[in-house]
Structure formats: C-alpha cells, structure tokens
C-alpha atoms as a printed R data frame, in Angstrom:
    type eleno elety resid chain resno       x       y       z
1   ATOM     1    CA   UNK     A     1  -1.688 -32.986 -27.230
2   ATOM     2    CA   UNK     A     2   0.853 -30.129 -26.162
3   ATOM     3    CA   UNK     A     3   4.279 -30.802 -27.539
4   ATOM     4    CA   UNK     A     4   7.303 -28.856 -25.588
5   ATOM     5    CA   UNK     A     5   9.888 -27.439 -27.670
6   ATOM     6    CA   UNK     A     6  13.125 -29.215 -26.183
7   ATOM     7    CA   UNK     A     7  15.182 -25.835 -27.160
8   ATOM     8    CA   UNK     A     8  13.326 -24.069 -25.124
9   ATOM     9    CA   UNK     A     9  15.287 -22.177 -22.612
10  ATOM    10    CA   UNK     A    10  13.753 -22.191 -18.648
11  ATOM    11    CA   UNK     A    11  15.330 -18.816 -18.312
12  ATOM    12    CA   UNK     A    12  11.809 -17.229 -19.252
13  ATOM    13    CA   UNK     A    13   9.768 -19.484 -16.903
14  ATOM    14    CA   UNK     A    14  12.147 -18.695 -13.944
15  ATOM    15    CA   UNK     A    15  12.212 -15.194 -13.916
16  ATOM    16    CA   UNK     A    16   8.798 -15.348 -14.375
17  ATOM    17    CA   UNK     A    17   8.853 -16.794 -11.078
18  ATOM    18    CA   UNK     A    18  11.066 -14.413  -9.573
19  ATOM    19    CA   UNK     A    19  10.186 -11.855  -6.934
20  ATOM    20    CA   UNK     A    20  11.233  -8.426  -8.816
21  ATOM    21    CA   UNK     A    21  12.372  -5.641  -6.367
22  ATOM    22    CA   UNK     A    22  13.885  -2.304  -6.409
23  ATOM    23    CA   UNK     A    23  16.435  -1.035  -4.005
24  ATOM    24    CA   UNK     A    24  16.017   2.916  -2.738
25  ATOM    25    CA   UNK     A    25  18.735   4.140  -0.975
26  ATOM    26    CA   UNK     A    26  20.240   7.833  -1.113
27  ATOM    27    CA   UNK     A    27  23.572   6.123   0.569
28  ATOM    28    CA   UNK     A    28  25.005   3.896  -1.996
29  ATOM    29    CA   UNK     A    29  27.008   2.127   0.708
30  ATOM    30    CA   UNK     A    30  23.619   1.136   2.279
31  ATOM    31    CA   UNK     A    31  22.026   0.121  -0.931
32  ATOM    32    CA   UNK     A    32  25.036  -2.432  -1.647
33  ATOM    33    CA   UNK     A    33  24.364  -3.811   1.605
34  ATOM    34    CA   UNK     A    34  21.152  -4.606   0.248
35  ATOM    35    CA   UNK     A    35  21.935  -5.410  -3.200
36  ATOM    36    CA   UNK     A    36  24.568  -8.165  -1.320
37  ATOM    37    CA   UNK     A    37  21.927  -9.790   0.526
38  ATOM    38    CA   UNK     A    38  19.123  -9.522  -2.017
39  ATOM    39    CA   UNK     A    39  21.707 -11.556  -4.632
40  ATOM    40    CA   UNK     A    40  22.366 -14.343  -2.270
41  ATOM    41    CA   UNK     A    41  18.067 -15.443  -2.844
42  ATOM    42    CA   UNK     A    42  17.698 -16.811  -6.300
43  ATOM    43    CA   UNK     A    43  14.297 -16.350  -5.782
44  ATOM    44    CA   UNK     A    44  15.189 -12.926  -6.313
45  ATOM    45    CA   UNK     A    45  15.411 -10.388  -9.867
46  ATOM    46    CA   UNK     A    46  16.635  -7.204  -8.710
47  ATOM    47    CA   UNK     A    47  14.796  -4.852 -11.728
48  ATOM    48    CA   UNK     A    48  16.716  -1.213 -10.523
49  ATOM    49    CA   UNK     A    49  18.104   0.871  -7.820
50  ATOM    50    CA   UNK     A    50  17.726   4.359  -6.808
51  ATOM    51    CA   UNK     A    51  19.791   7.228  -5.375
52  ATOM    52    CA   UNK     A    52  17.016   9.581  -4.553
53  ATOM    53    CA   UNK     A    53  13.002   9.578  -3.884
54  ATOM    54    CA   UNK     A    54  12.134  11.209  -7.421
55  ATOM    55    CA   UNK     A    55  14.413   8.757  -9.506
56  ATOM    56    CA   UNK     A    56  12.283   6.128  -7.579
57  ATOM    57    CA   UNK     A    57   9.011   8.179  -8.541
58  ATOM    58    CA   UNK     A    58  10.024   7.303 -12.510
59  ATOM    59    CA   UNK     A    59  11.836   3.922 -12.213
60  ATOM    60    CA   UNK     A    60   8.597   2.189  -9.914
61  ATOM    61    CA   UNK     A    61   6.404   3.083 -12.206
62  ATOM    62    CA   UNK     A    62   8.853   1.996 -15.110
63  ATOM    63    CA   UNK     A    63   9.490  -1.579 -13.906
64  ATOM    64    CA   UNK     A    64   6.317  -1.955 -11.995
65  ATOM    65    CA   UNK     A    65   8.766  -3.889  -9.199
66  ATOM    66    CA   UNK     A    66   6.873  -6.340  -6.721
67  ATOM    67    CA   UNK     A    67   8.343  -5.507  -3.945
68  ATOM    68    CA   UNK     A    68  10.441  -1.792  -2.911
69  ATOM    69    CA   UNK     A    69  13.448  -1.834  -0.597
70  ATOM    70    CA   UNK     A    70  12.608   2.257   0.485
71  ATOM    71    CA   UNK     A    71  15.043   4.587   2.833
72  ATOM    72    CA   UNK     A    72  12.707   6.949   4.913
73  ATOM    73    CA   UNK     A    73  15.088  10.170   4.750
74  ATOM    74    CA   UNK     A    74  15.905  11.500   1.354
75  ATOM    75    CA   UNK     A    75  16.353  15.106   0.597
76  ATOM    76    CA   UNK     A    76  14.211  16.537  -1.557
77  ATOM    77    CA   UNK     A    77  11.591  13.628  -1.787
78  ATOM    78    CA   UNK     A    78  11.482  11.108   0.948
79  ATOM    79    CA   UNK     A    79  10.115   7.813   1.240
80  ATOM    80    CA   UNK     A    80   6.535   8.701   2.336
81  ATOM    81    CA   UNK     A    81   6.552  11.292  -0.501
82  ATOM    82    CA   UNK     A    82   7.134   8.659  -2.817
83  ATOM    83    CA   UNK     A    83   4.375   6.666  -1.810
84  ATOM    84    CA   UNK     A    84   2.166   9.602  -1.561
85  ATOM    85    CA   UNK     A    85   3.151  10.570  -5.091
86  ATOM    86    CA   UNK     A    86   2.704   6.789  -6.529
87  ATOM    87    CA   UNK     A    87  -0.906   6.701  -5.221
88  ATOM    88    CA   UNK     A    88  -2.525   3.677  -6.872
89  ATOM    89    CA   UNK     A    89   0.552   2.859  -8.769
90  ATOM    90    CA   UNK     A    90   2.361   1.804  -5.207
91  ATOM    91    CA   UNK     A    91   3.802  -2.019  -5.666
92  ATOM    92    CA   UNK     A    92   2.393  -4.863  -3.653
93  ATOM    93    CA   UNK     A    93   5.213  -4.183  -0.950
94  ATOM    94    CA   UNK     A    94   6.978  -1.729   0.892
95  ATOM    95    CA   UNK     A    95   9.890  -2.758   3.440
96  ATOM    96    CA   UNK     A    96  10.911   0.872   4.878
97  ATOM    97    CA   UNK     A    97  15.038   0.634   5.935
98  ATOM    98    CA   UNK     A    98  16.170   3.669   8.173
99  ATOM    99    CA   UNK     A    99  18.268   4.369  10.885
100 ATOM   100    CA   UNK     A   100  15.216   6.362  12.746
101 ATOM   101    CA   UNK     A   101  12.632   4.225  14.724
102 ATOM   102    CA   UNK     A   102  10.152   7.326  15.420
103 ATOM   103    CA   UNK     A   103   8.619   6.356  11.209
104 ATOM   104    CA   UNK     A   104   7.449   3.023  12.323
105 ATOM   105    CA   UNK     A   105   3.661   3.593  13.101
106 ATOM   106    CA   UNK     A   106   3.521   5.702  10.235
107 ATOM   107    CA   UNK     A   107   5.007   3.521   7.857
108 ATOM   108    CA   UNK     A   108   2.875   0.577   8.626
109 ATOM   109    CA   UNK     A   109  -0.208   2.808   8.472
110 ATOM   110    CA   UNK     A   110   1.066   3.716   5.096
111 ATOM   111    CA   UNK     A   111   0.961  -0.400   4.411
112 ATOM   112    CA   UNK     A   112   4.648  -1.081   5.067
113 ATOM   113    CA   UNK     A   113   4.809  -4.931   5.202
114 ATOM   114    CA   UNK     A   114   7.716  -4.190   7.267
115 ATOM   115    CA   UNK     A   115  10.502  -1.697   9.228
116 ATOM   116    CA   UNK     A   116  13.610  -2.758   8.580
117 ATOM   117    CA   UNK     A   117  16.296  -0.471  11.387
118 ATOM   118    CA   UNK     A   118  19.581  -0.223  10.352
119 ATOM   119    CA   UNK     A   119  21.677  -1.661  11.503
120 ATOM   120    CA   UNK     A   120  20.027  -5.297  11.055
121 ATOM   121    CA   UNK     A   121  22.022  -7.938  10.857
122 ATOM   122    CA   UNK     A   122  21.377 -10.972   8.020
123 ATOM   123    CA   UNK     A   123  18.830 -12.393  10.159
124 ATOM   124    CA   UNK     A   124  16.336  -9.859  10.914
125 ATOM   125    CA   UNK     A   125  16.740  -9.229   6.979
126 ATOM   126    CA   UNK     A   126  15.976 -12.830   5.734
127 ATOM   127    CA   UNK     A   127  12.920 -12.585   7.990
128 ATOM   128    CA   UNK     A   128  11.246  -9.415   6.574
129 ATOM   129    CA   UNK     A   129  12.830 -10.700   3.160
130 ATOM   130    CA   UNK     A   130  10.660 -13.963   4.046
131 ATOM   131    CA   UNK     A   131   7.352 -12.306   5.398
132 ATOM   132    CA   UNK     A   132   7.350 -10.253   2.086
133 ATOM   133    CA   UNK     A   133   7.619 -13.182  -0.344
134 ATOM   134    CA   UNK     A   134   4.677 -14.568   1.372
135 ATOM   135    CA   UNK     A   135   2.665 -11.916   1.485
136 ATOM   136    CA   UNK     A   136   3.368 -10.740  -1.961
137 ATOM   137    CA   UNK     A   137   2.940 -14.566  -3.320
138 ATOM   138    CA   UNK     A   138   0.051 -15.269  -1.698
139 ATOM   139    CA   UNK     A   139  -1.544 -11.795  -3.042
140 ATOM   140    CA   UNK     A   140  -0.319 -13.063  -6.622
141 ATOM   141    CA   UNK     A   141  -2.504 -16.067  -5.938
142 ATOM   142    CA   UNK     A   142  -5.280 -14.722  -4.760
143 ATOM   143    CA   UNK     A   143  -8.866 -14.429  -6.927
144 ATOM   144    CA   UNK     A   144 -10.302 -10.466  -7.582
145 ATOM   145    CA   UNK     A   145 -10.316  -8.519  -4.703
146 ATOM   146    CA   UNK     A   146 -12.615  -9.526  -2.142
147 ATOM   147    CA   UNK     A   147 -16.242  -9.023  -2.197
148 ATOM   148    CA   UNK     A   148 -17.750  -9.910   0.644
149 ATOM   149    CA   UNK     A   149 -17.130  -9.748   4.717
150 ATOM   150    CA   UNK     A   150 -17.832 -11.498   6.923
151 ATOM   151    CA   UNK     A   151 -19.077  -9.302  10.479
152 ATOM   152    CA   UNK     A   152 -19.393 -11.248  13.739
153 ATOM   153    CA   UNK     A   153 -22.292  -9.710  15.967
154 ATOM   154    CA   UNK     A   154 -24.593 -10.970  18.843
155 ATOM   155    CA   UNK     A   155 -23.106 -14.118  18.462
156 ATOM   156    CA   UNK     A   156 -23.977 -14.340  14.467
157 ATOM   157    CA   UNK     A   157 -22.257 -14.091  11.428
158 ATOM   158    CA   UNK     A   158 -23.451 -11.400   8.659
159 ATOM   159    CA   UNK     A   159 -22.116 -10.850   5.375
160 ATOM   160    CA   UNK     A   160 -21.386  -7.340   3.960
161 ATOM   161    CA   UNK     A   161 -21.327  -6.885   0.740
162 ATOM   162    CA   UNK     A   162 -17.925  -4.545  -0.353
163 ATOM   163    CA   UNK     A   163 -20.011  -2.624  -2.861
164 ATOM   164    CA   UNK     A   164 -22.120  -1.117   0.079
165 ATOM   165    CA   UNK     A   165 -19.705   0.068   2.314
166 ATOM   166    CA   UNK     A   166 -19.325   3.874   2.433
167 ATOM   167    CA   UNK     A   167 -16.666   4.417   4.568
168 ATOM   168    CA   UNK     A   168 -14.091   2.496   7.213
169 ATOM   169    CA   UNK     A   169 -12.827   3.706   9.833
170 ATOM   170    CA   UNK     A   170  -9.758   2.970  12.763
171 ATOM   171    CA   UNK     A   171 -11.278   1.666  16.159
172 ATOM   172    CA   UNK     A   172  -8.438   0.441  17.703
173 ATOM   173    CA   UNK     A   173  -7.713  -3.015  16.464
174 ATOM   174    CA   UNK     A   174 -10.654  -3.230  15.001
175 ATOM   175    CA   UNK     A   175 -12.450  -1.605  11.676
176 ATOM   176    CA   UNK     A   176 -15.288   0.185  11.713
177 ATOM   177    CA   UNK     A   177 -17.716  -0.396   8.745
178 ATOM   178    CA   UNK     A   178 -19.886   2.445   8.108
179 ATOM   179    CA   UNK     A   179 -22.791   0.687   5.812
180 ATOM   180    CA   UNK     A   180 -26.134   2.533   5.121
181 ATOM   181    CA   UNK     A   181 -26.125   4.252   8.143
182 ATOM   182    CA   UNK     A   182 -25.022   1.270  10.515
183 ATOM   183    CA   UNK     A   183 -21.973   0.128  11.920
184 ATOM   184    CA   UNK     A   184 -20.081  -2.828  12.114
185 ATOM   185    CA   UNK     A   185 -16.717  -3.912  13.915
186 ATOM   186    CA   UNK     A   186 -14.390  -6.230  11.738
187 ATOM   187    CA   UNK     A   187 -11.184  -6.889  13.865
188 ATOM   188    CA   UNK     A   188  -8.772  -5.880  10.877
189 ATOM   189    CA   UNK     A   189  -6.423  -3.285  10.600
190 ATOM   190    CA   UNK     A   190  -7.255  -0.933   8.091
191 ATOM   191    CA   UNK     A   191  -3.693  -1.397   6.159
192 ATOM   192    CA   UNK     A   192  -4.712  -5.160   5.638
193 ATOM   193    CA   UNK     A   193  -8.460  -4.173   4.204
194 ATOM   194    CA   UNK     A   194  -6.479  -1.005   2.363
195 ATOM   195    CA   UNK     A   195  -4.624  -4.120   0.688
196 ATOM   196    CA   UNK     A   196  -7.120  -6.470  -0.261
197 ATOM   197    CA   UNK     A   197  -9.883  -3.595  -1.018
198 ATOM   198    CA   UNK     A   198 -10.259  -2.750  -4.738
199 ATOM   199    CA   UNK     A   199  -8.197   0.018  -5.135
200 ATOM   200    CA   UNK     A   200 -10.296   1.292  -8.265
201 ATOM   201    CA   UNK     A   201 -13.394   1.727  -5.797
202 ATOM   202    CA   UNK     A   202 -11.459   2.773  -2.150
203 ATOM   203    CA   UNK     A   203  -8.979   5.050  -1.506
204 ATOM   204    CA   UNK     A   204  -7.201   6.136   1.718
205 ATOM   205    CA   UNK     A   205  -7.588   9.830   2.692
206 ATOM   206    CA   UNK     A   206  -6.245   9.741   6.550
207 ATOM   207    CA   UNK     A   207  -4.246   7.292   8.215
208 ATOM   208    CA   UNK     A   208  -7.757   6.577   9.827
209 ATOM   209    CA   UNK     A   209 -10.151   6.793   6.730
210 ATOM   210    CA   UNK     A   210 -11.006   4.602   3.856
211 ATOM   211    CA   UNK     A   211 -13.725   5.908   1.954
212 ATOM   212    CA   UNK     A   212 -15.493   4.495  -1.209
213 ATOM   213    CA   UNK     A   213 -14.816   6.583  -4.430
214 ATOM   214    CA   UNK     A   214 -18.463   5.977  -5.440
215 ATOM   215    CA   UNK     A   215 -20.060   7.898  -2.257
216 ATOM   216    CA   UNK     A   216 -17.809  10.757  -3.122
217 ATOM   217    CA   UNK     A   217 -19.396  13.883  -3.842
218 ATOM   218    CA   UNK     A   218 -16.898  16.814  -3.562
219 ATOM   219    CA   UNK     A   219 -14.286  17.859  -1.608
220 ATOM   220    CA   UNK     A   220 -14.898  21.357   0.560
221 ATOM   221    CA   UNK     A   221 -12.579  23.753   2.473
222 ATOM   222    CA   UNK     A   222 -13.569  24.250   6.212
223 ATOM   223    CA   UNK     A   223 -13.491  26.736   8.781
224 ATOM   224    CA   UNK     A   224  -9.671  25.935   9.331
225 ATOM   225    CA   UNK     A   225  -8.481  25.825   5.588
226 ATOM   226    CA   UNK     A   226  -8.357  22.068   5.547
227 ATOM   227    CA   UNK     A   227 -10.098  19.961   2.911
228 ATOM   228    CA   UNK     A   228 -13.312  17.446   4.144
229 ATOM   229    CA   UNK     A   229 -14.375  14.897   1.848
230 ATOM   230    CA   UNK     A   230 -18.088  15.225   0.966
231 ATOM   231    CA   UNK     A   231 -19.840  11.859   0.623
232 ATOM   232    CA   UNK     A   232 -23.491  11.109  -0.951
233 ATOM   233    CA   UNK     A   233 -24.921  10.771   2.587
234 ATOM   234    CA   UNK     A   234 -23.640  13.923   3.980
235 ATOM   235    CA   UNK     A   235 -20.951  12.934   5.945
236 ATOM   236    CA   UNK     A   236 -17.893  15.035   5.750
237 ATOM   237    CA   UNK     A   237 -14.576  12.891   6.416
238 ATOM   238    CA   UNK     A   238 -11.093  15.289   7.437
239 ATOM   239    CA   UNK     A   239  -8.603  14.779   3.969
240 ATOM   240    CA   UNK     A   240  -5.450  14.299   5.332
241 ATOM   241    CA   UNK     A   241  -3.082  16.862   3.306
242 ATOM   242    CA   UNK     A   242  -0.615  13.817   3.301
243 ATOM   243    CA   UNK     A   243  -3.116  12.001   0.924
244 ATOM   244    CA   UNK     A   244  -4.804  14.842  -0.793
245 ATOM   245    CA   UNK     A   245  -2.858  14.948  -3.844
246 ATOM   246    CA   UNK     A   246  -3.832  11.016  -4.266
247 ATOM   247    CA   UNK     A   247  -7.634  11.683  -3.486
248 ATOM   248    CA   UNK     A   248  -7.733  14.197  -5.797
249 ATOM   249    CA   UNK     A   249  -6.194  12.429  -8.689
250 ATOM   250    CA   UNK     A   250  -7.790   9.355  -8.645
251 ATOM   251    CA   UNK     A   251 -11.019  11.261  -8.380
252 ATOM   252    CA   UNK     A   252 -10.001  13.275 -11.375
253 ATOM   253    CA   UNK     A   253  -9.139  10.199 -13.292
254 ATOM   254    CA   UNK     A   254 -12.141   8.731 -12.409
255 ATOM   255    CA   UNK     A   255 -14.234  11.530 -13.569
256 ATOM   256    CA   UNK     A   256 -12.608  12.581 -16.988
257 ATOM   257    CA   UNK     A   257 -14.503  10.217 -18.834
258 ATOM   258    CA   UNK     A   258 -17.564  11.684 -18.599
259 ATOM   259    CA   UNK     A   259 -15.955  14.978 -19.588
C-alpha cells in the first residue's frame, strides 16, 4: 500500500508538468511582449530571459529550458550562432521571432519547430505556442530514440536498422539513406530524422548531411580550403563551416576517452 502524505504540497507535481522556456530577445520591449503572452498559459514556467546571444549561450545550458523563444539578429552572437555554439546541448525546441522573413528556410533546416514574424498578433502566437507543446510533449513521451525504419520500395516494406546507416542525405522531400553502399528514399525531412536520431551517434554537418559519428574517420582540408568529412567507406561529405565547430567537438568528446 502507498500512503500520500496529505501535507504534501502539488506545487512540485505541477511544475513538474510545466513546459519550461526561455525568452531571447536583445529588445527588451519585444521580450515583454513575450513574457505577457507566455504568463497568460499556466501550462507555462518561464526559467530565464536573455538580452544577448552569449548570455543565452550560459543560461540554456544552465536551466536546460524545454523550449527557447530565440531573436535571429543579435550583435555580437546571433541566434544561429547560438545554436551552432550549443551543439548537442540545443533544447527540444526552437521558435525563431524576427522581423526578417529571408531566415526562414534556414531556421527550419536548423530544426526550428517554428518562425514566428513580428509583428504576430496573439493568434499566430498561441498556434506556434500550441504546435510546440505538442511536439515537445509528445518527444517527452516517447521510448529511446528510434531504432529502426521503415523504407517503402517496389511496392514492399524493408526495415533499416539505425545502427547501419552511414550517412543521410536531402532529396527533396524525401531522405536519402546511404546504407552499405545502397540507397534508400524515406519521405522525411531531414530536421524531423535530425530530431528523433540519437544525437550521441548522428550529427549534422550541412544543412543537407547527417552523417553517423561511428563511420567517421577524419576530417581533411581540400583543394579549396574547406573541410570534407572522411568516413570508413571513403566517402568524403563537404563540412559546412556553419557546423564545423559542432562536428569537431562532439568528435573530440567522443574520442578523449580512449586518450
């Protein structure tokens, strides 16, 4: 028998419950705006907020937020620095608010649940608000990461085992699975499989390019000064400079033990 402590207070239970975000915003007029709306959800613990892309750098990795409220233009360090900088310690989601519509594709290749252009009124914010907490619950729900897909081909169904993958690639609206020397289409984006993939085994290097941290053999300079990632195959895969700093720590932190 479990006996409940009638003292108990439910204070602990409900913000356990809570959706914990973090408000960046070099404007503090805009992140009020925010903070406002954000209060008015009780579903809602707001854990900080932050004038400026490197006082986000300390504070996300500080409170360890669920989801991040991020402004695109900040000097010094803007909002895609930030991510670039968290690497694997990026929260389970990113709403991007800015004035500027020309970061949308990039932001949702960078995994951006959503784009938020100011100005938005209350209801274009309650529905990226709402499309977040859905996302981010269900993730919160979900069993380890994946390991298996399923691959439609020739009108049959294959499974693909995660661990064998080598690389993914961007095919339009569909991902390319690069397994043992074959291919196979999976209509996903690659943000979605970037999400649900093990982030201890894959790792972004180019808005276009998942690789497998396991295949990695070295990263090389080529003819134009620009890093390639070597895999175990041969293949050489084009580092994007945007995620090189990333790539190269996780593989660092990968291979210190063995030091």
């Amino acid at each position: 028998m479990i006996l409940l402590c009638p003292d108990a207070s439910p204070t602990s239970a409900e913000r356990a419950r809570k959706l914990r975000v973090l408000v960046v915003d070099d404007e503090p007029l805009a992140r009020s705006n925010l903070v406002v709306l954000l209060k008015l959800d009780p579903e809602i613990e707001i854990v900080s907020e932050c004038g400026s892309g490197r006082e986000a750098l300390a504070e996300i990795r500080k409170q360890k937020p669920d989801l991040v409220f991020l402004d695109v233009q900040m000097p010094e360090c803007d909002g895609f620095d930030v991510l670039e900088f968290l690497g694997p310690d990026m929260p389970p989601g990113i709403i991007f608010v800015t004035a500027y519509d020309q970061y949308a594709l990039r932001a949702f290749e960078a995994g951006a649940l959503d784009y938020l252009l100011k100005p938005f009124d209350n209801a274009r914010f309650d529905r990226a608000l709402g499309r977040a907490k859905e996302r981010i619950g269900h993730s919160k729900n979900l069993a380890p990461k994946i390991e298996r897909l399923a691959v439609k081909s020739a009108g049959q169904i294959s499974f693909l085992k995660i661990s064998e993958i080598d690389w993914i690639e961007a095919a339009d609206y569909y991902a390319c699975l690069h397994v043992k020397g074959k291919t196979h289409l999976l209509r996903r984006s690659l943000s979605e499989l970037d999400q649900e993939l093990d982030p201890a085994v894959f790792c972004r290097i180019h808005r276009s390019t998942i690789v497998n941290l396991d295949r990695v053999r070295g990263l090389e300079l080529n003819e134009d000064g620009e890093y390639e990632v070597r895999l175990d195959n041969g293949t050489r895969l084009a580092l994007s400079r945007r995620y090189r700093k990333q790539v190269q720590s996780r593989l660092d932190v990968r291979c210190s033990p063995s030091r």
